[in-house]
Amino acid sequence: LDSFAYHRQVHRPDMFQGIHGLMTTSGEDWAKVRTATNPVLMQPRNARLYLNTLLEINDEFMERIRHIRDPVTNEMPADFHDDLNRLTLEGIVGVALNTRLGMIHKNRDSPECKQLLQSIRDFFDLSEDLEIKPSIWKIVKTPKFYKLMKTLDLLADLCNKYIDEAIKQIEMDSDGKFTSEVGKENSVLEKLLRIDRRIAVVMALDMMMAGVDTTSSTLTGILFCIAKNPDKQQKLFEELKSILPNKDSRLTIENMQNLPYLRACIKEGIRYHPLILGTLRSLPTDVVLSGYRIPAGIDIMISSNLLLRNEEFVKEPNKFIPERWLRNDTEGKEYYIDNPFVYLPFGFGPRSCVGKRIVDLELEITLTRLVRNFVTEFNYSTENAFIPKLISQPAIPLKFKFEERNE
């Protein structure tokens, strides 16, 4: 994302002070930030610290569904994707800053909240125009380039406002000193403040900017699969009911260990509706691939979205079969995907997605609460349900039907 890098390195160097985050850097600059963030974001035990925060947000989201669904059909309004975006942003802010914005209910009509969501949408749309479609912005600064710079300025200002408020609260709670005991901090921001204030601010900003549409679109794809495959949904419900006998039974770190079919449904949903085209890397040296010499500096991509629907690698790729991910499942044995490089939704190696643990947790909690509370249906075609942009985004009204389950 060269335009994104331009904003941080050329347009607003005063704001970022030499720390440009993980998305726009490489080499030693990237390694410095990644080394600092790995212990905070990539260890499962750290991600699980945010379970109660995300459960609280999801409880509020369940009530939102009950409030906005059609009283006759139990269908969601056509703009339900906006509610999914609000859910994921509220969760990200809860994890990153230990702060509630009230996006789901309390402050949902706040001009500031609406502006934040719209700016995130504009960021993805404009980045696609400048980075994916043909553009001459590197030669002549175009109107869309200036609009993106303005959007990124606005996003940074809005996010930094919440970040500054969170830092002030941390300082007040600790009498001006950050928590001294490692592991007792309440947010990603507070953990990273112990390491480097500049890294803490930029990573919190990146989480808020990059984690919303990505997580909500992923969740949407999985919901499509579950809604269109009632037999799989019933099997998932039975697994969930075994550890959550009642709707208000609470998820815990302990009982979440016993949800293999839930995780299989998530993996299969991501395979069926991949978020991105694939894994992109820039070559540091010349290489020869399949007899072709590719010079250093060229970007190459593993097109996972094509591999995941290729019968050479995936048996019956156009069917939703969560069992293919269960190694001890007799039914799924013939559908196993043997090549580990076919399925790389979070990338691979040192540059794999730093937010994977948080995304996994948010998806697991939300799907558990939805399937345990409601029978989910989608009584419309899902053909061409997503439009491939910078990431895949829903292209149809998300009129899911959520019918209350009997206890």
One Martini backbone bead per residue (centre of mass of N, CA, C, O) as a GRO file, in nm:
protein
  407
    1LEU     BB    1   0.075   0.052   0.031
    2ASP     BB    2   0.193   0.338  -0.087
    3SER     BB    3  -0.014   0.555   0.004
    4PHE     BB    4   0.004   0.487   0.304
    5ALA     BB    5   0.307   0.539   0.331
    6TYR     BB    6   0.302   0.834   0.240
    7HIS     BB    7   0.140   0.945   0.475
    8ARG     BB    8   0.360   0.865   0.699
    9GLN     BB    9   0.643   0.961   0.553
   10VAL     BB   10   0.540   1.249   0.409
   11HIS     BB   11   0.269   1.387   0.505
   12ARG     BB   12   0.294   1.265   0.843
   13PRO     BB   13   0.571   1.254   1.022
   14ASP     BB   14   0.485   1.397   1.289
   15MET     BB   15   0.290   1.166   1.387
   16PHE     BB   16   0.497   0.894   1.356
   17GLN     BB   17   0.805   0.918   1.430
   18GLY     BB   18   0.926   0.656   1.250
   19ILE     BB   19   0.652   0.491   1.302
   20HIS     BB   20   0.470   0.284   1.048
   21GLY     BB   21   0.434   0.000   1.100
   22LEU     BB   22   0.353  -0.312   0.932
   23MET     BB   23   0.223  -0.239   0.639
   24THR     BB   24   0.480  -0.018   0.540
   25THR     BB   25   0.717  -0.219   0.613
   26SER     BB   26   1.068  -0.327   0.634
   27GLY     BB   27   1.295  -0.493   0.779
   28GLU     BB   28   1.409  -0.336   1.055
   29ASP     BB   29   1.153  -0.170   1.105
   30TRP     BB   30   0.963  -0.411   1.118
   31ALA     BB   31   1.111  -0.586   1.333
   32LYS     BB   32   1.079  -0.393   1.570
   33VAL     BB   33   0.768  -0.404   1.587
   34ARG     BB   34   0.720  -0.713   1.585
   35THR     BB   35   0.885  -0.781   1.839
   36ALA     BB   36   0.700  -0.610   2.029
   37THR     BB   37   0.407  -0.747   1.948
   38ASN     BB   38   0.410  -1.057   1.973
   39PRO     BB   39   0.368  -1.104   2.287
   40VAL     BB   40   0.085  -0.955   2.286
   41LEU     BB   41  -0.075  -1.090   2.014
   42MET     BB   42   0.033  -1.412   1.966
   43GLN     BB   43  -0.049  -1.509   2.242
   44PRO     BB   44  -0.308  -1.687   2.359
   45ARG     BB   45  -0.314  -1.587   2.659
   46ASN     BB   46  -0.355  -1.287   2.582
   47ALA     BB   47  -0.616  -1.303   2.416
   48ARG     BB   48  -0.794  -1.429   2.658
   49LEU     BB   49  -0.812  -1.165   2.834
   50TYR     BB   50  -1.069  -1.060   2.633
   51LEU     BB   51  -1.327  -1.225   2.681
   52ASN     BB   52  -1.517  -1.045   2.858
   53THR     BB   53  -1.532  -0.806   2.670
   54LEU     BB   54  -1.655  -0.963   2.423
   55LEU     BB   55  -1.903  -1.073   2.570
   56GLU     BB   56  -2.035  -0.805   2.640
   57ILE     BB   57  -2.064  -0.709   2.346
   58ASN     BB   58  -2.233  -0.957   2.248
   59ASP     BB   59  -2.476  -0.917   2.427
   60GLU     BB   60  -2.554  -0.649   2.295
   61PHE     BB   61  -2.587  -0.767   2.007
   62MET     BB   62  -2.822  -0.959   2.063
   63GLU     BB   63  -3.017  -0.727   2.138
   64ARG     BB   64  -3.003  -0.583   1.869
   65ILE     BB   65  -3.130  -0.804   1.701
   66ARG     BB   66  -3.403  -0.809   1.855
   67HIS     BB   67  -3.469  -0.506   1.786
   68ILE     BB   68  -3.432  -0.508   1.443
   69ARG     BB   69  -3.604  -0.725   1.377
   70ASP     BB   70  -3.855  -0.854   1.223
   71PRO     BB   71  -4.156  -0.943   1.378
   72VAL     BB   72  -4.236  -1.153   1.144
   73THR     BB   73  -3.954  -1.264   0.990
   74ASN     BB   74  -3.667  -1.215   1.147
   75GLU     BB   75  -3.525  -1.000   0.982
   76MET     BB   76  -3.287  -0.816   0.866
   77PRO     BB   77  -3.173  -0.548   0.760
   78ALA     BB   78  -3.001  -0.452   0.477
   79ASP     BB   79  -2.777  -0.293   0.684
   80PHE     BB   80  -2.630  -0.513   0.872
   81HIS     BB   81  -2.329  -0.455   0.813
   82ASP     BB   82  -2.310  -0.214   1.003
   83ASP     BB   83  -2.342  -0.383   1.263
   84LEU     BB   84  -2.091  -0.558   1.220
   85ASN     BB   85  -1.892  -0.323   1.225
   86ARG     BB   86  -1.962  -0.228   1.511
   87LEU     BB   87  -1.885  -0.482   1.656
   88THR     BB   88  -1.582  -0.495   1.569
   89LEU     BB   89  -1.498  -0.214   1.668
   90GLU     BB   90  -1.575  -0.250   1.963
   91GLY     BB   91  -1.381  -0.488   2.007
   92ILE     BB   92  -1.114  -0.353   1.930
   93VAL     BB   93  -1.127  -0.123   2.140
   94GLY     BB   94  -1.147  -0.306   2.386
   95VAL     BB   95  -0.866  -0.439   2.337
   96ALA     BB   96  -0.677  -0.190   2.276
   97LEU     BB   97  -0.816   0.030   2.516
   98ASN     BB   98  -1.038  -0.036   2.724
   99THR     BB   99  -1.294   0.072   2.548
  100ARG     BB  100  -1.613   0.234   2.506
  101LEU     BB  101  -1.820   0.368   2.237
  102GLY     BB  102  -2.124   0.273   2.167
  103MET     BB  103  -2.191   0.159   1.868
  104ILE     BB  104  -2.447  -0.030   1.908
  105HIS     BB  105  -2.620   0.189   2.103
  106LYS     BB  106  -2.560   0.446   2.278
  107ASN     BB  107  -2.367   0.591   2.016
  108ARG     BB  108  -2.477   0.529   1.717
  109ASP     BB  109  -2.560   0.853   1.650
  110SER     BB  110  -2.289   0.958   1.653
  111PRO     BB  111  -2.102   1.152   1.449
  112GLU     BB  112  -1.824   1.028   1.521
  113CYS     BB  113  -1.893   0.731   1.466
  114LYS     BB  114  -1.985   0.766   1.174
  115GLN     BB  115  -1.718   0.890   1.073
  116LEU     BB  116  -1.537   0.650   1.135
  117LEU     BB  117  -1.677   0.439   0.955
  118GLN     BB  118  -1.662   0.599   0.687
  119SER     BB  119  -1.351   0.629   0.679
  120ILE     BB  120  -1.292   0.327   0.655
  121ARG     BB  121  -1.438   0.285   0.389
  122ASP     BB  122  -1.279   0.497   0.226
  123PHE     BB  123  -1.003   0.372   0.257
  124PHE     BB  124  -1.062   0.111   0.094
  125ASP     BB  125  -1.170   0.239  -0.169
  126LEU     BB  126  -0.924   0.428  -0.233
  127SER     BB  127  -0.703   0.211  -0.226
  128GLU     BB  128  -0.810   0.058  -0.467
  129ASP     BB  129  -0.789   0.289  -0.677
  130LEU     BB  130  -0.463   0.327  -0.628
  131GLU     BB  131  -0.355   0.006  -0.610
  132ILE     BB  132  -0.531  -0.170  -0.823
  133LYS     BB  133  -0.595   0.037  -1.002
  134PRO     BB  134  -0.533   0.251  -1.232
  135SER     BB  135  -0.267   0.497  -1.154
  136ILE     BB  136  -0.098   0.840  -1.137
  137TRP     BB  137  -0.012   0.943  -0.844
  138LYS     BB  138   0.311   0.918  -0.868
  139ILE     BB  139   0.309   1.158  -1.084
  140VAL     BB  140   0.004   1.261  -1.028
  141LYS     BB  141  -0.193   1.423  -0.819
  142THR     BB  142  -0.499   1.317  -0.738
  143PRO     BB  143  -0.808   1.350  -0.612
  144LYS     BB  144  -0.802   1.069  -0.466
  145PHE     BB  145  -0.542   1.118  -0.318
  146TYR     BB  146  -0.637   1.364  -0.150
  147LYS     BB  147  -0.873   1.212  -0.022
  148LEU     BB  148  -0.702   1.004   0.126
  149MET     BB  149  -0.537   1.197   0.299
  150LYS     BB  150  -0.785   1.315   0.441
  151THR     BB  151  -0.891   1.047   0.556
  152LEU     BB  152  -0.633   0.973   0.720
  153ASP     BB  153  -0.636   1.221   0.895
  154LEU     BB  154  -0.912   1.172   1.023
  155LEU     BB  155  -0.856   0.892   1.137
  156ALA     BB  156  -0.615   0.969   1.313
  157ASP     BB  157  -0.762   1.180   1.486
  158LEU     BB  158  -0.986   0.999   1.599
  159CYS     BB  159  -0.808   0.772   1.717
  160ASN     BB  160  -0.621   0.956   1.892
  161LYS     BB  161  -0.838   1.048   2.082
  162TYR     BB  162  -0.888   0.767   2.210
  163ILE     BB  163  -0.595   0.711   2.287
  164ASP     BB  164  -0.548   0.955   2.475
  165GLU     BB  165  -0.774   0.881   2.673
  166ALA     BB  166  -0.654   0.607   2.753
  167ILE     BB  167  -0.385   0.709   2.864
  168LYS     BB  168  -0.503   0.891   3.085
  169GLN     BB  169  -0.645   0.658   3.234
  170ILE     BB  170  -0.394   0.494   3.297
  171GLU     BB  171  -0.249   0.720   3.459
  172MET     BB  172  -0.469   0.755   3.673
  173ASP     BB  173  -0.480   0.451   3.773
  174SER     BB  174  -0.134   0.473   3.818
  175ASP     BB  175  -0.017   0.752   3.900
  176GLY     BB  176   0.168   0.783   3.620
  177LYS     BB  177   0.208   0.467   3.618
  178PHE     BB  178   0.273   0.191   3.479
  179THR     BB  179   0.230  -0.116   3.499
  180SER     BB  180   0.458  -0.333   3.661
  181GLU     BB  181   0.303  -0.597   3.603
  182VAL     BB  182   0.328  -0.843   3.405
  183GLY     BB  183  -0.006  -0.919   3.276
  184LYS     BB  184  -0.199  -0.671   3.418
  185GLU     BB  185  -0.295  -0.548   3.182
  186ASN     BB  186  -0.594  -0.419   2.992
  187SER     BB  187  -0.429  -0.362   2.717
  188VAL     BB  188  -0.252  -0.327   2.440
  189LEU     BB  189  -0.158  -0.044   2.496
  190GLU     BB  190  -0.039  -0.092   2.781
  191LYS     BB  191   0.167  -0.305   2.702
  192LEU     BB  192   0.319  -0.123   2.484
  193LEU     BB  193   0.400   0.117   2.672
  194ARG     BB  194   0.634  -0.047   2.809
  195ILE     BB  195   0.811  -0.031   2.539
  196ASP     BB  196   0.657   0.188   2.323
  197ARG     BB  197   0.476   0.459   2.258
  198ARG     BB  198   0.479   0.469   1.946
  199ILE     BB  199   0.393   0.177   1.898
  200ALA     BB  200   0.130   0.183   2.056
  201VAL     BB  201  -0.019   0.396   1.884
  202VAL     BB  202   0.008   0.265   1.599
  203MET     BB  203  -0.123  -0.012   1.667
  204ALA     BB  204  -0.396   0.096   1.759
  205LEU     BB  205  -0.460   0.234   1.493
  206ASP     BB  206  -0.442  -0.019   1.308
  207MET     BB  207  -0.663  -0.185   1.443
  208MET     BB  208  -0.895   0.019   1.379
  209MET     BB  209  -0.855   0.031   1.063
  210ALA     BB  210  -0.806  -0.297   0.978
  211GLY     BB  211  -1.033  -0.475   1.162
  212VAL     BB  212  -1.325  -0.434   1.056
  213ASP     BB  213  -1.391  -0.532   0.760
  214THR     BB  214  -1.239  -0.797   0.783
  215THR     BB  215  -1.410  -0.931   1.011
  216SER     BB  216  -1.702  -0.886   0.901
  217SER     BB  217  -1.662  -1.037   0.630
  218THR     BB  218  -1.585  -1.307   0.751
  219LEU     BB  219  -1.844  -1.347   0.916
  220THR     BB  220  -2.039  -1.340   0.677
  221GLY     BB  221  -1.935  -1.592   0.526
  222ILE     BB  222  -1.996  -1.793   0.756
  223LEU     BB  223  -2.301  -1.735   0.777
  224PHE     BB  224  -2.377  -1.828   0.500
  225CYS     BB  225  -2.291  -2.125   0.541
  226ILE     BB  226  -2.471  -2.189   0.785
  227ALA     BB  227  -2.748  -2.103   0.660
  228LYS     BB  228  -2.711  -2.310   0.396
  229ASN     BB  229  -2.638  -2.546   0.636
  230PRO     BB  230  -2.838  -2.691   0.860
  231ASP     BB  231  -2.683  -2.950   0.938
  232LYS     BB  232  -2.427  -2.802   1.039
  233GLN     BB  233  -2.566  -2.618   1.239
  234GLN     BB  234  -2.677  -2.844   1.421
  235LYS     BB  235  -2.404  -2.964   1.495
  236LEU     BB  236  -2.301  -2.707   1.628
  237PHE     BB  237  -2.522  -2.674   1.839
  238GLU     BB  238  -2.467  -2.940   1.990
  239GLU     BB  239  -2.187  -2.861   2.082
  240LEU     BB  240  -2.268  -2.602   2.236
  241LYS     BB  241  -2.480  -2.734   2.431
  242SER     BB  242  -2.272  -2.916   2.586
  243ILE     BB  243  -2.143  -2.634   2.724
  244LEU     BB  244  -2.434  -2.465   2.674
  245PRO     BB  245  -2.736  -2.534   2.804
  246ASN     BB  246  -2.780  -2.224   2.797
  247LYS     BB  247  -2.803  -1.911   2.674
  248ASP     BB  248  -2.658  -1.788   2.954
  249SER     BB  249  -2.421  -1.938   2.925
  250ARG     BB  250  -2.076  -1.929   2.985
  251LEU     BB  251  -1.792  -1.850   2.857
  252THR     BB  252  -1.470  -2.008   2.875
  253ILE     BB  253  -1.155  -2.106   2.863
  254GLU     BB  254  -1.226  -2.404   2.914
  255ASN     BB  255  -1.482  -2.459   2.720
  256MET     BB  256  -1.333  -2.358   2.452
  257GLN     BB  257  -1.157  -2.624   2.411
  258ASN     BB  258  -1.450  -2.784   2.319
  259LEU     BB  259  -1.458  -2.663   1.978
  260PRO     BB  260  -1.396  -2.811   1.692
  261TYR     BB  261  -1.641  -2.745   1.502
  262LEU     BB  262  -1.625  -2.444   1.512
  263ARG     BB  263  -1.338  -2.422   1.386
  264ALA     BB  264  -1.416  -2.571   1.126
  265CYS     BB  265  -1.629  -2.366   1.030
  266ILE     BB  266  -1.437  -2.129   1.007
  267LYS     BB  267  -1.238  -2.246   0.806
  268GLU     BB  268  -1.450  -2.318   0.584
  269GLY     BB  269  -1.563  -2.031   0.549
  270ILE     BB  270  -1.291  -1.906   0.458
  271ARG     BB  271  -1.253  -2.089   0.216
  272TYR     BB  272  -1.524  -2.020   0.068
  273HIS     BB  273  -1.478  -1.698   0.177
  274PRO     BB  274  -1.236  -1.521   0.094
  275LEU     BB  275  -1.086  -1.213   0.167
  276ILE     BB  276  -0.837  -1.269  -0.017
  277LEU     BB  277  -0.635  -1.349  -0.281
  278GLY     BB  278  -0.357  -1.356  -0.101
  279THR     BB  279  -0.005  -1.393  -0.080
  280LEU     BB  280   0.228  -1.128  -0.045
  281ARG     BB  281   0.559  -1.079  -0.198
  282SER     BB  282   0.886  -0.940  -0.186
  283LEU     BB  283   1.173  -0.978  -0.351
  284PRO     BB  284   1.515  -0.974  -0.243
  285THR     BB  285   1.578  -1.185  -0.476
  286ASP     BB  286   1.659  -1.381  -0.709
  287VAL     BB  287   1.444  -1.617  -0.888
  288VAL     BB  288   1.333  -1.958  -0.964
  289LEU     BB  289   1.015  -2.034  -1.126
  290SER     BB  290   0.937  -2.273  -1.332
  291GLY     BB  291   1.184  -2.143  -1.520
  292TYR     BB  292   1.157  -1.852  -1.402
  293ARG     BB  293   1.298  -1.540  -1.392
  294ILE     BB  294   1.291  -1.341  -1.090
  295PRO     BB  295   1.338  -1.039  -0.984
  296ALA     BB  296   1.414  -0.826  -0.770
  297GLY     BB  297   1.118  -0.652  -0.636
  298ILE     BB  298   0.907  -0.847  -0.704
  299ASP     BB  299   0.581  -0.933  -0.690
  300ILE     BB  300   0.429  -1.213  -0.525
  301MET     BB  301   0.157  -1.468  -0.551
  302ILE     BB  302  -0.066  -1.658  -0.364
  303SER     BB  303  -0.370  -1.783  -0.499
  304SER     BB  304  -0.586  -1.894  -0.278
  305ASN     BB  305  -0.870  -1.851  -0.405
  306LEU     BB  306  -0.807  -2.067  -0.627
  307LEU     BB  307  -0.710  -2.315  -0.465
  308LEU     BB  308  -0.981  -2.344  -0.282
  309ARG     BB  309  -1.139  -2.421  -0.583
  310ASN     BB  310  -0.945  -2.667  -0.643
  311GLU     BB  311  -0.962  -3.008  -0.715
  312GLU     BB  312  -0.655  -3.073  -0.681
  313PHE     BB  313  -0.675  -2.975  -0.354
  314VAL     BB  314  -1.005  -2.984  -0.333
  315LYS     BB  315  -1.260  -3.165  -0.234
  316GLU     BB  316  -1.538  -3.040  -0.306
  317PRO     BB  317  -1.517  -2.704  -0.308
  318ASN     BB  318  -1.849  -2.630  -0.332
  319LYS     BB  319  -1.853  -2.741  -0.038
  320PHE     BB  320  -1.963  -2.746   0.299
  321ILE     BB  321  -1.689  -2.907   0.495
  322PRO     BB  322  -1.578  -2.915   0.811
  323GLU     BB  323  -1.462  -3.212   0.837
  324ARG     BB  324  -1.185  -3.157   0.683
  325TRP     BB  325  -1.058  -3.039   0.978
  326LEU     BB  326  -1.098  -3.331   1.112
  327ARG     BB  327  -0.868  -3.573   1.192
  328ASN     BB  328  -1.091  -3.771   1.366
  329ASP     BB  329  -1.286  -3.781   1.111
  330THR     BB  330  -1.438  -4.002   0.909
  331GLU     BB  331  -1.609  -3.822   0.716
  332GLY     BB  332  -1.350  -3.615   0.646
  333LYS     BB  333  -1.103  -3.776   0.536
  334GLU     BB  334  -1.152  -3.742   0.212
  335TYR     BB  335  -1.125  -3.397   0.251
  336TYR     BB  336  -0.852  -3.342   0.296
  337ILE     BB  337  -0.590  -3.099   0.320
  338ASP     BB  338  -0.256  -3.158   0.255
  339ASN     BB  339  -0.171  -2.873   0.169
  340PRO     BB  340  -0.071  -2.605   0.370
  341PHE     BB  341  -0.054  -2.374   0.123
  342VAL     BB  342  -0.358  -2.337   0.048
  343TYR     BB  343  -0.414  -2.238   0.357
  344LEU     BB  344  -0.367  -1.863   0.409
  345PRO     BB  345  -0.542  -1.627   0.568
  346PHE     BB  346  -0.275  -1.515   0.758
  347GLY     BB  347  -0.053  -1.628   0.627
  348PHE     BB  348   0.319  -1.660   0.653
  349GLY     BB  349   0.524  -1.647   0.894
  350PRO     BB  350   0.656  -1.358   1.020
  351ARG     BB  351   0.413  -1.199   0.832
  352SER     BB  352   0.186  -1.272   0.976
  353CYS     BB  353  -0.094  -1.202   1.127
  354VAL     BB  354  -0.105  -1.023   1.429
  355GLY     BB  355  -0.443  -1.055   1.472
  356LYS     BB  356  -0.535  -1.356   1.484
  357ARG     BB  357  -0.618  -1.411   1.782
  358ILE     BB  358  -0.841  -1.197   1.795
  359VAL     BB  359  -1.013  -1.292   1.560
  360ASP     BB  360  -1.070  -1.574   1.658
  361LEU     BB  361  -1.215  -1.489   1.917
  362GLU     BB  362  -1.441  -1.319   1.789
  363LEU     BB  363  -1.560  -1.543   1.612
  364GLU     BB  364  -1.620  -1.754   1.830
  365ILE     BB  365  -1.809  -1.585   2.002
  366THR     BB  366  -2.020  -1.491   1.793
  367LEU     BB  367  -2.104  -1.772   1.685
  368THR     BB  368  -2.188  -1.891   1.951
  369ARG     BB  369  -2.412  -1.685   2.021
  370LEU     BB  370  -2.582  -1.716   1.764
  371VAL     BB  371  -2.630  -2.031   1.757
  372ARG     BB  372  -2.741  -2.054   2.053
  373ASN     BB  373  -2.989  -1.840   2.001
  374PHE     BB  374  -3.009  -1.905   1.679
  375VAL     BB  375  -3.170  -1.956   1.383
  376THR     BB  376  -3.004  -1.950   1.073
  377GLU     BB  377  -3.098  -1.758   0.781
  378PHE     BB  378  -3.089  -1.744   0.399
  379ASN     BB  379  -3.345  -1.654   0.153
  380TYR     BB  380  -3.105  -1.616  -0.061
  381SER     BB  381  -2.881  -1.551  -0.280
  382THR     BB  382  -2.503  -1.609  -0.288
  383GLU     BB  383  -2.444  -1.513  -0.554
  384ASN     BB  384  -2.228  -1.273  -0.559
  385ALA     BB  385  -2.189  -1.168  -0.247
  386PHE     BB  386  -1.904  -1.070  -0.342
  387ILE     BB  387  -1.663  -0.806  -0.376
  388PRO     BB  388  -1.354  -0.751  -0.520
  389LYS     BB  389  -1.125  -0.577  -0.349
  390LEU     BB  390  -0.901  -0.528  -0.132
  391ILE     BB  391  -1.143  -0.672  -0.017
  392SER     BB  392  -1.395  -0.863   0.058
  393GLN     BB  393  -1.736  -0.754  -0.003
  394PRO     BB  394  -2.046  -0.704   0.039
  395ALA     BB  395  -2.316  -0.711  -0.236
  396ILE     BB  396  -2.556  -0.774  -0.038
  397PRO     BB  397  -2.815  -0.802   0.146
  398LEU     BB  398  -2.822  -0.884   0.509
  399LYS     BB  399  -3.106  -1.087   0.543
  400PHE     BB  400  -3.107  -1.228   0.805
  401LYS     BB  401  -3.240  -1.501   0.993
  402PHE     BB  402  -3.342  -1.478   1.348
  403GLU     BB  403  -3.442  -1.750   1.531
  404GLU     BB  404  -3.554  -1.842   1.815
  405ARG     BB  405  -3.456  -2.050   2.056
  406ASN     BB  406  -3.531  -2.310   2.240
  407GLU     BB  407  -3.461  -2.442   2.556
   0.00000   0.00000   0.00000
